[in-house]
PDB file of C-alpha atoms in Angstrom:
ATOM      1  CA  UNK A   1       0.000   0.000   0.000  1.00 85.00           C
ATOM      2  CA  UNK A   2       2.813   2.401   0.870  1.00 89.00           C
ATOM      3  CA  UNK A   3       4.536   1.727  -2.453  1.00 90.00           C
ATOM      4  CA  UNK A   4       1.279   2.519  -4.286  1.00 90.00           C
ATOM      5  CA  UNK A   5       0.841   5.814  -2.419  1.00 91.00           C
ATOM      6  CA  UNK A   6       4.464   6.871  -2.965  1.00 93.00           C
ATOM      7  CA  UNK A   7       4.338   5.745  -6.598  1.00 93.00           C
ATOM      8  CA  UNK A   8       1.290   7.908  -7.200  1.00 91.00           C
ATOM      9  CA  UNK A   9       2.909  10.946  -5.622  1.00 93.00           C
ATOM     10  CA  UNK A  10       6.093  10.470  -7.646  1.00 95.00           C
ATOM     11  CA  UNK A  11       4.016  10.057 -10.803  1.00 94.00           C
ATOM     12  CA  UNK A  12       2.730  13.608 -10.254  1.00 94.00           C
ATOM     13  CA  UNK A  13       6.196  14.869 -11.209  1.00 93.00           C
ATOM     14  CA  UNK A  14       5.127  14.001 -14.755  1.00 95.00           C
ATOM     15  CA  UNK A  15       1.328  14.362 -14.684  1.00 94.00           C
ATOM     16  CA  UNK A  16       1.134  17.740 -12.940  1.00 93.00           C
ATOM     17  CA  UNK A  17       3.158  19.795 -15.474  1.00 92.00           C
ATOM     18  CA  UNK A  18       1.473  17.968 -18.375  1.00 93.00           C
ATOM     19  CA  UNK A  19      -1.981  18.740 -16.964  1.00 94.00           C
ATOM     20  CA  UNK A  20      -0.960  22.337 -16.292  1.00 92.00           C
ATOM     21  CA  UNK A  21      -0.025  22.836 -19.957  1.00 92.00           C
ATOM     22  CA  UNK A  22      -3.271  21.105 -21.011  1.00 93.00           C
ATOM     23  CA  UNK A  23      -5.373  23.359 -18.753  1.00 92.00           C
ATOM     24  CA  UNK A  24      -3.605  26.491 -20.018  1.00 91.00           C
ATOM     25  CA  UNK A  25      -4.087  25.349 -23.589  1.00 93.00           C
ATOM     26  CA  UNK A  26      -7.801  24.729 -22.992  1.00 91.00           C
ATOM     27  CA  UNK A  27      -8.222  28.048 -21.232  1.00 90.00           C
ATOM     28  CA  UNK A  28      -6.643  30.196 -23.924  1.00 89.00           C
ATOM     29  CA  UNK A  29      -7.275  28.066 -27.015  1.00 93.00           C
ATOM     30  CA  UNK A  30      -3.661  28.264 -28.190  1.00 92.00           C
ATOM     31  CA  UNK A  31      -1.474  25.564 -29.703  1.00 92.00           C
ATOM     32  CA  UNK A  32       0.828  23.541 -27.478  1.00 90.00           C
ATOM     33  CA  UNK A  33       3.820  25.427 -28.858  1.00 92.00           C
ATOM     34  CA  UNK A  34       2.284  28.864 -28.205  1.00 92.00           C
ATOM     35  CA  UNK A  35       1.174  27.801 -24.737  1.00 89.00           C
ATOM     36  CA  UNK A  36       4.665  26.590 -23.833  1.00 88.00           C
ATOM     37  CA  UNK A  37       6.298  29.717 -25.320  1.00 88.00           C
ATOM     38  CA  UNK A  38       3.990  31.922 -23.272  1.00 85.00           C
ATOM     39  CA  UNK A  39       4.691  29.933 -20.110  1.00 84.00           C
ATOM     40  CA  UNK A  40       8.463  30.083 -20.598  1.00 83.00           C
ATOM     41  CA  UNK A  41       8.308  33.803 -21.395  1.00 81.00           C
ATOM     42  CA  UNK A  42       6.482  34.360 -18.101  1.00 75.00           C
ATOM     43  CA  UNK A  43       8.720  32.228 -15.868  1.00 72.00           C
ATOM     44  CA  UNK A  44       7.832  28.586 -16.369  1.00 71.00           C
ATOM     45  CA  UNK A  45      10.047  27.500 -13.490  1.00 72.00           C
ATOM     46  CA  UNK A  46       8.910  30.011 -10.885  1.00 67.00           C
ATOM     47  CA  UNK A  47       6.165  29.575  -8.312  1.00 67.00           C
ATOM     48  CA  UNK A  48       3.599  30.373 -11.000  1.00 70.00           C
ATOM     49  CA  UNK A  49       5.108  27.982 -13.529  1.00 81.00           C
ATOM     50  CA  UNK A  50       5.229  24.258 -14.214  1.00 86.00           C
ATOM     51  CA  UNK A  51       5.265  23.388 -10.518  1.00 88.00           C
ATOM     52  CA  UNK A  52       1.999  25.210  -9.835  1.00 89.00           C
ATOM     53  CA  UNK A  53      -0.540  22.797  -8.388  1.00 91.00           C
ATOM     54  CA  UNK A  54       2.049  20.045  -7.875  1.00 93.00           C
ATOM     55  CA  UNK A  55       1.215  19.358  -4.207  1.00 92.00           C
ATOM     56  CA  UNK A  56      -2.531  18.808  -4.782  1.00 92.00           C
ATOM     57  CA  UNK A  57      -1.669  16.713  -7.865  1.00 93.00           C
ATOM     58  CA  UNK A  58       0.730  14.575  -5.804  1.00 94.00           C
ATOM     59  CA  UNK A  59      -1.933  14.049  -3.111  1.00 93.00           C
ATOM     60  CA  UNK A  60      -4.603  13.226  -5.706  1.00 92.00           C
ATOM     61  CA  UNK A  61      -2.339  10.808  -7.589  1.00 93.00           C
ATOM     62  CA  UNK A  62      -1.180   9.122  -4.375  1.00 94.00           C
ATOM     63  CA  UNK A  63      -4.808   8.473  -3.418  1.00 92.00           C
ATOM     64  CA  UNK A  64      -5.720   7.351  -6.939  1.00 89.00           C
ATOM     65  CA  UNK A  65      -2.824   4.894  -7.283  1.00 92.00           C
ATOM     66  CA  UNK A  66      -3.324   3.808  -3.661  1.00 92.00           C
ATOM     67  CA  UNK A  67      -6.884   2.790  -4.563  1.00 90.00           C
ATOM     68  CA  UNK A  68      -5.800   1.125  -7.788  1.00 90.00           C
ATOM     69  CA  UNK A  69      -2.621  -0.707  -6.786  1.00 89.00           C
ATOM     70  CA  UNK A  70      -3.064  -0.810  -3.012  1.00 91.00           C
ATOM     71  CA  UNK A  71      -6.635  -1.247  -1.832  1.00 93.00           C
ATOM     72  CA  UNK A  72      -7.990  -3.124  -4.856  1.00 92.00           C
ATOM     73  CA  UNK A  73      -5.428  -5.989  -4.898  1.00 91.00           C
ATOM     74  CA  UNK A  74      -5.365  -6.292  -1.099  1.00 93.00           C
ATOM     75  CA  UNK A  75      -9.153  -6.457  -0.927  1.00 95.00           C
ATOM     76  CA  UNK A  76      -9.345  -8.898  -3.839  1.00 92.00           C
ATOM     77  CA  UNK A  77      -6.853 -11.243  -2.142  1.00 91.00           C
ATOM     78  CA  UNK A  78      -8.876 -11.059   1.079  1.00 95.00           C
ATOM     79  CA  UNK A  79     -12.142 -11.717  -0.770  1.00 95.00           C
ATOM     80  CA  UNK A  80     -10.607 -14.675  -2.634  1.00 92.00           C
ATOM     81  CA  UNK A  81      -9.643 -16.256   0.687  1.00 94.00           C
ATOM     82  CA  UNK A  82     -12.898 -15.499   2.499  1.00 96.00           C
ATOM     83  CA  UNK A  83     -15.660 -15.836  -0.113  1.00 94.00           C
ATOM     84  CA  UNK A  84     -16.601 -18.144  -2.954  1.00 93.00           C
ATOM     85  CA  UNK A  85     -17.201 -15.339  -5.471  1.00 93.00           C
ATOM     86  CA  UNK A  86     -14.421 -16.381  -7.843  1.00 89.00           C
ATOM     87  CA  UNK A  87     -11.785 -14.255  -9.507  1.00 87.00           C
ATOM     88  CA  UNK A  88     -14.166 -12.121 -11.589  1.00 88.00           C
ATOM     89  CA  UNK A  89     -16.561 -11.337  -8.742  1.00 92.00           C
ATOM     90  CA  UNK A  90     -13.838 -10.502  -6.249  1.00 92.00           C
ATOM     91  CA  UNK A  91     -12.008  -8.444  -8.872  1.00 91.00           C
ATOM     92  CA  UNK A  92     -15.090  -6.388  -9.658  1.00 93.00           C
ATOM     93  CA  UNK A  93     -15.996  -5.767  -6.016  1.00 95.00           C
ATOM     94  CA  UNK A  94     -12.398  -4.895  -5.087  1.00 94.00           C
ATOM     95  CA  UNK A  95     -12.125  -2.537  -8.064  1.00 92.00           C
ATOM     96  CA  UNK A  96     -15.404  -0.812  -7.215  1.00 93.00           C
ATOM     97  CA  UNK A  97     -14.312  -0.313  -3.588  1.00 94.00           C
ATOM     98  CA  UNK A  98     -10.832   0.883  -4.615  1.00 92.00           C
ATOM     99  CA  UNK A  99     -12.371   3.208  -7.206  1.00 90.00           C
ATOM    100  CA  UNK A 100     -14.909   4.621  -4.760  1.00 90.00           C
ATOM    101  CA  UNK A 101     -12.118   5.188  -2.207  1.00 88.00           C
ATOM    102  CA  UNK A 102      -9.976   7.014  -4.758  1.00 89.00           C
ATOM    103  CA  UNK A 103     -12.840   9.038  -6.218  1.00 87.00           C
ATOM    104  CA  UNK A 104     -14.349  10.163  -2.921  1.00 85.00           C
ATOM    105  CA  UNK A 105     -11.053  11.124  -1.307  1.00 84.00           C
ATOM    106  CA  UNK A 106      -9.315  12.724  -4.281  1.00 80.00           C
ATOM    107  CA  UNK A 107     -11.872  14.094  -6.701  1.00 67.00           C
ATOM    108  CA  UNK A 108     -13.939  16.747  -4.988  1.00 72.00           C
ATOM    109  CA  UNK A 109     -11.628  19.038  -3.116  1.00 78.00           C
ATOM    110  CA  UNK A 110      -8.050  18.092  -3.999  1.00 84.00           C
ATOM    111  CA  UNK A 111      -8.550  17.867  -7.759  1.00 83.00           C
ATOM    112  CA  UNK A 112     -10.672  21.024  -7.843  1.00 82.00           C
ATOM    113  CA  UNK A 113      -7.956  22.958  -5.994  1.00 85.00           C
ATOM    114  CA  UNK A 114      -5.318  21.656  -8.421  1.00 89.00           C
ATOM    115  CA  UNK A 115      -7.378  22.645 -11.453  1.00 86.00           C
ATOM    116  CA  UNK A 116      -8.140  26.109 -10.036  1.00 86.00           C
ATOM    117  CA  UNK A 117      -4.478  26.739  -9.258  1.00 88.00           C
ATOM    118  CA  UNK A 118      -3.312  25.533 -12.659  1.00 90.00           C
ATOM    119  CA  UNK A 119      -5.906  27.602 -14.509  1.00 88.00           C
ATOM    120  CA  UNK A 120      -4.693  30.763 -12.741  1.00 88.00           C
ATOM    121  CA  UNK A 121      -0.929  30.858 -13.352  1.00 85.00           C
ATOM    122  CA  UNK A 122      -0.536  34.427 -12.120  1.00 83.00           C
ATOM    123  CA  UNK A 123      -2.288  33.605  -8.855  1.00 84.00           C
ATOM    124  CA  UNK A 124      -4.713  36.507  -9.143  1.00 85.00           C
ATOM    125  CA  UNK A 125      -7.737  34.571  -7.878  1.00 84.00           C
ATOM    126  CA  UNK A 126      -6.059  31.467  -6.474  1.00 84.00           C
ATOM    127  CA  UNK A 127      -2.810  32.317  -4.742  1.00 82.00           C
ATOM    128  CA  UNK A 128      -1.195  29.548  -2.735  1.00 83.00           C
ATOM    129  CA  UNK A 129      -2.690  26.246  -1.710  1.00 82.00           C
ATOM    130  CA  UNK A 130      -4.242  27.539   1.526  1.00 83.00           C
ATOM    131  CA  UNK A 131      -5.841  30.543  -0.202  1.00 84.00           C
ATOM    132  CA  UNK A 132      -7.135  28.281  -2.998  1.00 83.00           C
ATOM    133  CA  UNK A 133      -8.726  25.845  -0.511  1.00 79.00           C
ATOM    134  CA  UNK A 134     -10.459  28.763   1.246  1.00 82.00           C
ATOM    135  CA  UNK A 135     -11.664  30.282  -2.042  1.00 81.00           C
ATOM    136  CA  UNK A 136     -12.936  26.932  -3.316  1.00 77.00           C
ATOM    137  CA  UNK A 137     -14.756  26.215  -0.035  1.00 77.00           C
ATOM    138  CA  UNK A 138     -16.305  29.694  -0.024  1.00 82.00           C
ATOM    139  CA  UNK A 139     -17.652  29.164  -3.542  1.00 78.00           C
ATOM    140  CA  UNK A 140     -19.651  26.232  -2.236  1.00 72.00           C
ATOM    141  CA  UNK A 141     -20.342  22.560  -2.670  1.00 68.00           C
ATOM    142  CA  UNK A 142     -21.462  23.039  -6.267  1.00 71.00           C
ATOM    143  CA  UNK A 143     -17.949  24.026  -7.361  1.00 69.00           C
ATOM    144  CA  UNK A 144     -16.503  21.047  -5.519  1.00 67.00           C
ATOM    145  CA  UNK A 145     -18.925  18.649  -7.151  1.00 72.00           C
ATOM    146  CA  UNK A 146     -18.533  19.914 -10.723  1.00 73.00           C
ATOM    147  CA  UNK A 147     -17.574  16.844 -12.704  1.00 74.00           C
ATOM    148  CA  UNK A 148     -17.352  14.604  -9.629  1.00 76.00           C
ATOM    149  CA  UNK A 149     -19.569  11.918 -11.123  1.00 82.00           C
ATOM    150  CA  UNK A 150     -17.478  11.743 -14.304  1.00 84.00           C
ATOM    151  CA  UNK A 151     -14.258  11.680 -12.298  1.00 82.00           C
ATOM    152  CA  UNK A 152     -15.639   8.793 -10.240  1.00 85.00           C
ATOM    153  CA  UNK A 153     -16.676   6.883 -13.368  1.00 89.00           C
ATOM    154  CA  UNK A 154     -13.270   7.525 -14.940  1.00 88.00           C
ATOM    155  CA  UNK A 155     -11.312   6.468 -11.856  1.00 89.00           C
ATOM    156  CA  UNK A 156     -13.437   3.390 -11.121  1.00 90.00           C
ATOM    157  CA  UNK A 157     -13.406   2.298 -14.765  1.00 92.00           C
ATOM    158  CA  UNK A 158      -9.633   2.626 -14.919  1.00 90.00           C
ATOM    159  CA  UNK A 159      -9.225   0.608 -11.729  1.00 91.00           C
ATOM    160  CA  UNK A 160     -11.507  -2.151 -13.062  1.00 91.00           C
ATOM    161  CA  UNK A 161      -9.415  -2.346 -16.248  1.00 91.00           C
ATOM    162  CA  UNK A 162      -6.067  -2.274 -14.439  1.00 89.00           C
ATOM    163  CA  UNK A 163      -7.193  -4.941 -11.977  1.00 87.00           C
ATOM    164  CA  UNK A 164      -8.414  -7.170 -14.814  1.00 87.00           C
ATOM    165  CA  UNK A 165      -5.125  -6.662 -16.668  1.00 88.00           C
ATOM    166  CA  UNK A 166      -3.142  -7.332 -13.476  1.00 84.00           C
ATOM    167  CA  UNK A 167      -4.866 -10.671 -12.995  1.00 81.00           C
ATOM    168  CA  UNK A 168      -4.403 -11.680 -16.657  1.00 82.00           C
ATOM    169  CA  UNK A 169      -0.693 -10.881 -16.551  1.00 84.00           C
ATOM    170  CA  UNK A 170      -0.307 -12.711 -13.239  1.00 78.00           C
ATOM    171  CA  UNK A 171      -1.963 -15.793 -14.730  1.00 77.00           C
ATOM    172  CA  UNK A 172       0.379 -15.690 -17.739  1.00 81.00           C
ATOM    173  CA  UNK A 173       3.535 -15.112 -15.728  1.00 79.00           C
ATOM    174  CA  UNK A 174       2.813 -17.443 -12.833  1.00 76.00           C
ATOM    175  CA  UNK A 175       0.295 -20.084 -14.006  1.00 72.00           C
ATOM    176  CA  UNK A 176       0.970 -22.670 -11.282  1.00 68.00           C
ATOM    177  CA  UNK A 177       0.076 -20.613  -8.185  1.00 62.00           C
ATOM    178  CA  UNK A 178      -3.154 -19.539  -9.908  1.00 56.00           C
ATOM    179  CA  UNK A 179      -4.227 -22.934 -11.260  1.00 52.00           C
ATOM    180  CA  UNK A 180      -6.781 -23.205  -8.461  1.00 52.00           C
ATOM    181  CA  UNK A 181      -8.469 -20.031  -9.715  1.00 53.00           C
ATOM    182  CA  UNK A 182      -8.949 -21.223 -13.289  1.00 49.00           C
TER     183      UNK A 182
END
């Protein structure tokens, strides 16, 4: 579980700057090249640059990967030992629980704060993390829940697919320990 959480946070070193460029590109409707040129012209490596929103992204990704590669496999193993649901049933239930965990804990507040920070590079409306959390909370539950259902579907669907893939690869790589499951 710890490895999954740390892996998710480390993965944000890549995903956060990529998402920041994507959000800026969507906001201003410019090409990737123009967006990057504008960001570098305005200090891409400063506090309002590529690192903006990294901490919420690292928290979100740690929770997401923790649900996918931590909770889901652990719960599936437990269900396999304690129920007679079979590999498909336990995989689905474990994936749904892992997805719900990841979606509920990461999507509403943490992801919204990250998106708000990354959409406002200059920090005019959303300064630092603390100020962004306060602003987001003051704008109400509706802002927090914008897109929450689709995030939950996306996260849970991804976890179902990854869990299914994980079990298929495990069966191919180590067929003898899994022969009882077939």
